[in-house]
Coordinates of C-alpha atoms in Angstrom, one line a residue:
Y259 CA -2.5 31.0 38.8
D260 CA -4.6 28.0 37.6
P261 CA -3.3 27.0 34.2
T262 CA -6.9 24.8 33.2
P263 CA -8.3 27.6 31.1
L264 CA -5.0 27.7 29.2
L265 CA -4.6 23.7 29.0
M266 CA -8.3 23.6 27.5
A267 CA -7.7 26.0 25.0
T268 CA -4.4 24.3 23.7
K269 CA -6.5 21.0 23.9
D270 CA -9.4 22.8 21.7
D271 CA -6.7 23.8 19.5
V272 CA -5.5 20.3 19.0
T273 CA -8.6 19.0 18.0
H274 CA -9.7 21.5 15.8
Y275 CA -6.1 21.0 14.2
A276 CA -6.6 17.4 13.8
A277 CA -10.1 18.4 12.1
Q278 CA -8.7 20.4 9.8
T279 CA -5.9 18.1 8.8
R280 CA -7.4 14.7 9.0
T281 CA -5.0 13.4 11.2
P282 CA -6.3 10.9 13.6
L283 CA -6.7 12.7 17.2
P284 CA -5.4 10.0 19.6
S285 CA -1.9 10.5 17.6
L286 CA -2.1 14.1 18.8
Q287 CA -4.1 13.3 22.2
P288 CA -3.5 10.1 24.0
D289 CA -6.1 11.2 26.0
A290 CA -8.3 10.9 23.0
A291 CA -8.2 6.8 23.3
N292 CA -11.5 6.5 24.5
Q293 CA -13.8 8.5 21.9
S294 CA -16.5 6.3 20.5
G295 CA -16.5 3.8 17.8
A296 CA -18.6 5.9 15.2
N297 CA -16.2 8.9 15.6
T298 CA -12.8 6.9 15.1
E299 CA -14.3 5.4 11.8
M300 CA -14.8 8.8 10.8
V301 CA -11.8 9.7 11.7
W302 CA -9.8 7.0 10.7
A303 CA -11.8 7.4 6.9
G304 CA -10.6 10.9 6.8
H305 CA -7.1 10.0 7.9
I306 CA -7.4 7.3 4.6
A307 CA -8.2 10.1 2.5
K308 CA -5.6 12.1 3.6
C309 CA -2.9 9.5 2.8
L310 CA -4.8 8.7 -0.8
D311 CA -4.2 12.6 -1.6
R312 CA -0.7 12.5 -0.4
M313 CA 0.0 9.5 -2.4
S314 CA -1.2 11.0 -6.0
T315 CA 0.5 14.1 -5.2
L316 CA 4.0 12.7 -4.6
S317 CA 4.2 10.1 -7.1
E318 CA 5.3 11.9 -9.9
G319 CA 7.8 13.8 -8.1
W320 CA 9.5 10.2 -6.9
E321 CA 9.0 8.8 -10.6
E322 CA 11.3 12.1 -11.2
V323 CA 13.8 11.3 -8.4
V324 CA 14.2 7.9 -9.8
Q325 CA 14.9 9.1 -13.2
L326 CA 17.6 11.6 -12.0
G327 CA 19.3 8.3 -10.0
F328 CA 19.2 6.8 -13.6
L329 CA 20.6 9.8 -15.3
W330 CA 23.5 10.1 -12.3
K331 CA 24.3 6.4 -13.0
N332 CA 24.5 6.9 -16.1
E333 CA 21.9 5.3 -17.6
P334 CA 20.2 7.4 -19.7
E335 CA 17.7 4.3 -21.3
R336 CA 16.3 3.6 -18.2
A337 CA 15.5 7.1 -17.1
R338 CA 13.8 7.9 -20.4
R339 CA 11.7 4.7 -19.7
R340 CA 7.7 6.4 -19.2
D341 CA 6.5 3.5 -17.5
M342 CA 7.7 4.0 -14.2
E343 CA 5.5 3.8 -11.5
V344 CA 5.4 4.4 -7.4
L345 CA 3.9 1.5 -6.1
W346 CA 2.6 2.5 -2.9
M347 CA 1.3 0.1 0.0
P348 CA -2.5 0.7 0.7
P349 CA -2.7 3.3 3.4
D350 CA -5.6 0.8 5.0
I351 CA -4.9 -2.5 5.6
P352 CA -7.6 -5.0 5.4
S353 CA -7.8 -7.9 7.1
L354 CA -6.9 -11.5 5.6
A355 CA -10.4 -12.5 5.3
E356 CA -11.4 -9.4 3.5
R357 CA -8.4 -9.1 1.3
Y358 CA -8.8 -12.8 0.1
D359 CA -12.5 -12.4 -0.3
A360 CA -11.6 -9.1 -2.9
V361 CA -9.7 -11.8 -4.5
V362 CA -12.3 -14.3 -5.0
K363 CA -14.9 -11.7 -6.5
A364 CA -12.0 -10.4 -8.5
Q365 CA -11.3 -13.8 -9.8
A366 CA -14.9 -14.1 -10.6
A367 CA -15.0 -10.9 -12.6
G368 CA -12.3 -12.2 -15.1
I369 CA -9.6 -9.3 -13.3
P370 CA -6.4 -10.8 -14.2
E371 CA -4.1 -13.0 -11.5
D372 CA -1.0 -10.6 -11.8
F373 CA -3.5 -7.6 -11.1
I374 CA -5.5 -9.5 -8.2
R375 CA -1.5 -10.3 -7.0
L376 CA -0.3 -6.7 -7.2
H377 CA -3.6 -4.6 -6.0
I378 CA -5.2 -7.1 -3.7
V379 CA -3.4 -9.2 -2.1
G380 CA -0.3 -6.3 -2.2
M381 CA 2.7 -8.5 -3.3
S382 CA 5.3 -6.4 -5.0
P383 CA 6.2 -7.3 -8.3
Q384 CA 9.8 -9.1 -7.3
E385 CA 7.0 -11.2 -5.3
I386 CA 5.1 -12.2 -8.3
R387 CA 8.0 -13.1 -10.1
R388 CA 8.8 -15.5 -7.2
Y389 CA 5.7 -17.1 -6.8
Q390 CA 5.3 -17.7 -10.7
A391 CA 8.6 -19.3 -10.7
E392 CA 7.9 -21.0 -7.9
M393 CA 4.4 -22.6 -9.2
A394 CA 6.1 -23.3 -12.4
S395 CA 8.7 -25.4 -10.5
A396 CA 5.8 -27.3 -8.5
A397 CA 4.2 -28.0 -11.8
V398 CA 7.0 -29.7 -13.4
E399 CA 7.6 -31.4 -9.9
T400 CA 4.0 -32.3 -9.7
A401 CA 4.1 -33.5 -13.5
A402 CA 7.1 -35.6 -13.0
L403 CA 5.5 -37.5 -10.0
A404 CA 2.7 -38.1 -12.1
A405 CA 4.9 -39.5 -14.6
V406 CA 6.6 -42.1 -11.6
D407 CA 3.5 -43.1 -10.2
D408 CA 2.1 -44.1 -13.5
P409 CA 3.2 -47.5 -14.2
E410 CA 0.4 -48.1 -17.4
D411 CA 1.8 -44.8 -19.2
P412 CA 4.4 -45.5 -21.6

């Protein structure tokens, strides 16, 4: 018995499944690693679109889970807050050069620094607060050093 036709049919089924679900073929079929660069880019774009769709679909549900958690912890005021937001990491990971190029362009467009740090650089709200505290501390330290270095200033 020759299993080749059965194996080929299964391989075709996996390929069709990957196309329908926008799942990158190399994750389902290891021997698909040698596909063309254009095809890989197209598959990757479909995968990113799939991730973005899932993120928008699942965000509301996770916000409800957090609200239920606050109710369970007997914190009804926090559970009633309507400004909760699930923060997702971007499904595509741009290079540092792409990210900081986008930062420069966003700054030139007048986009607020906190928005840039959150959505372009990818910092969490906690990281942004720590960064702002470090920058304020560095500014105070620089001002103190400048006052010591300037003997003419009374």
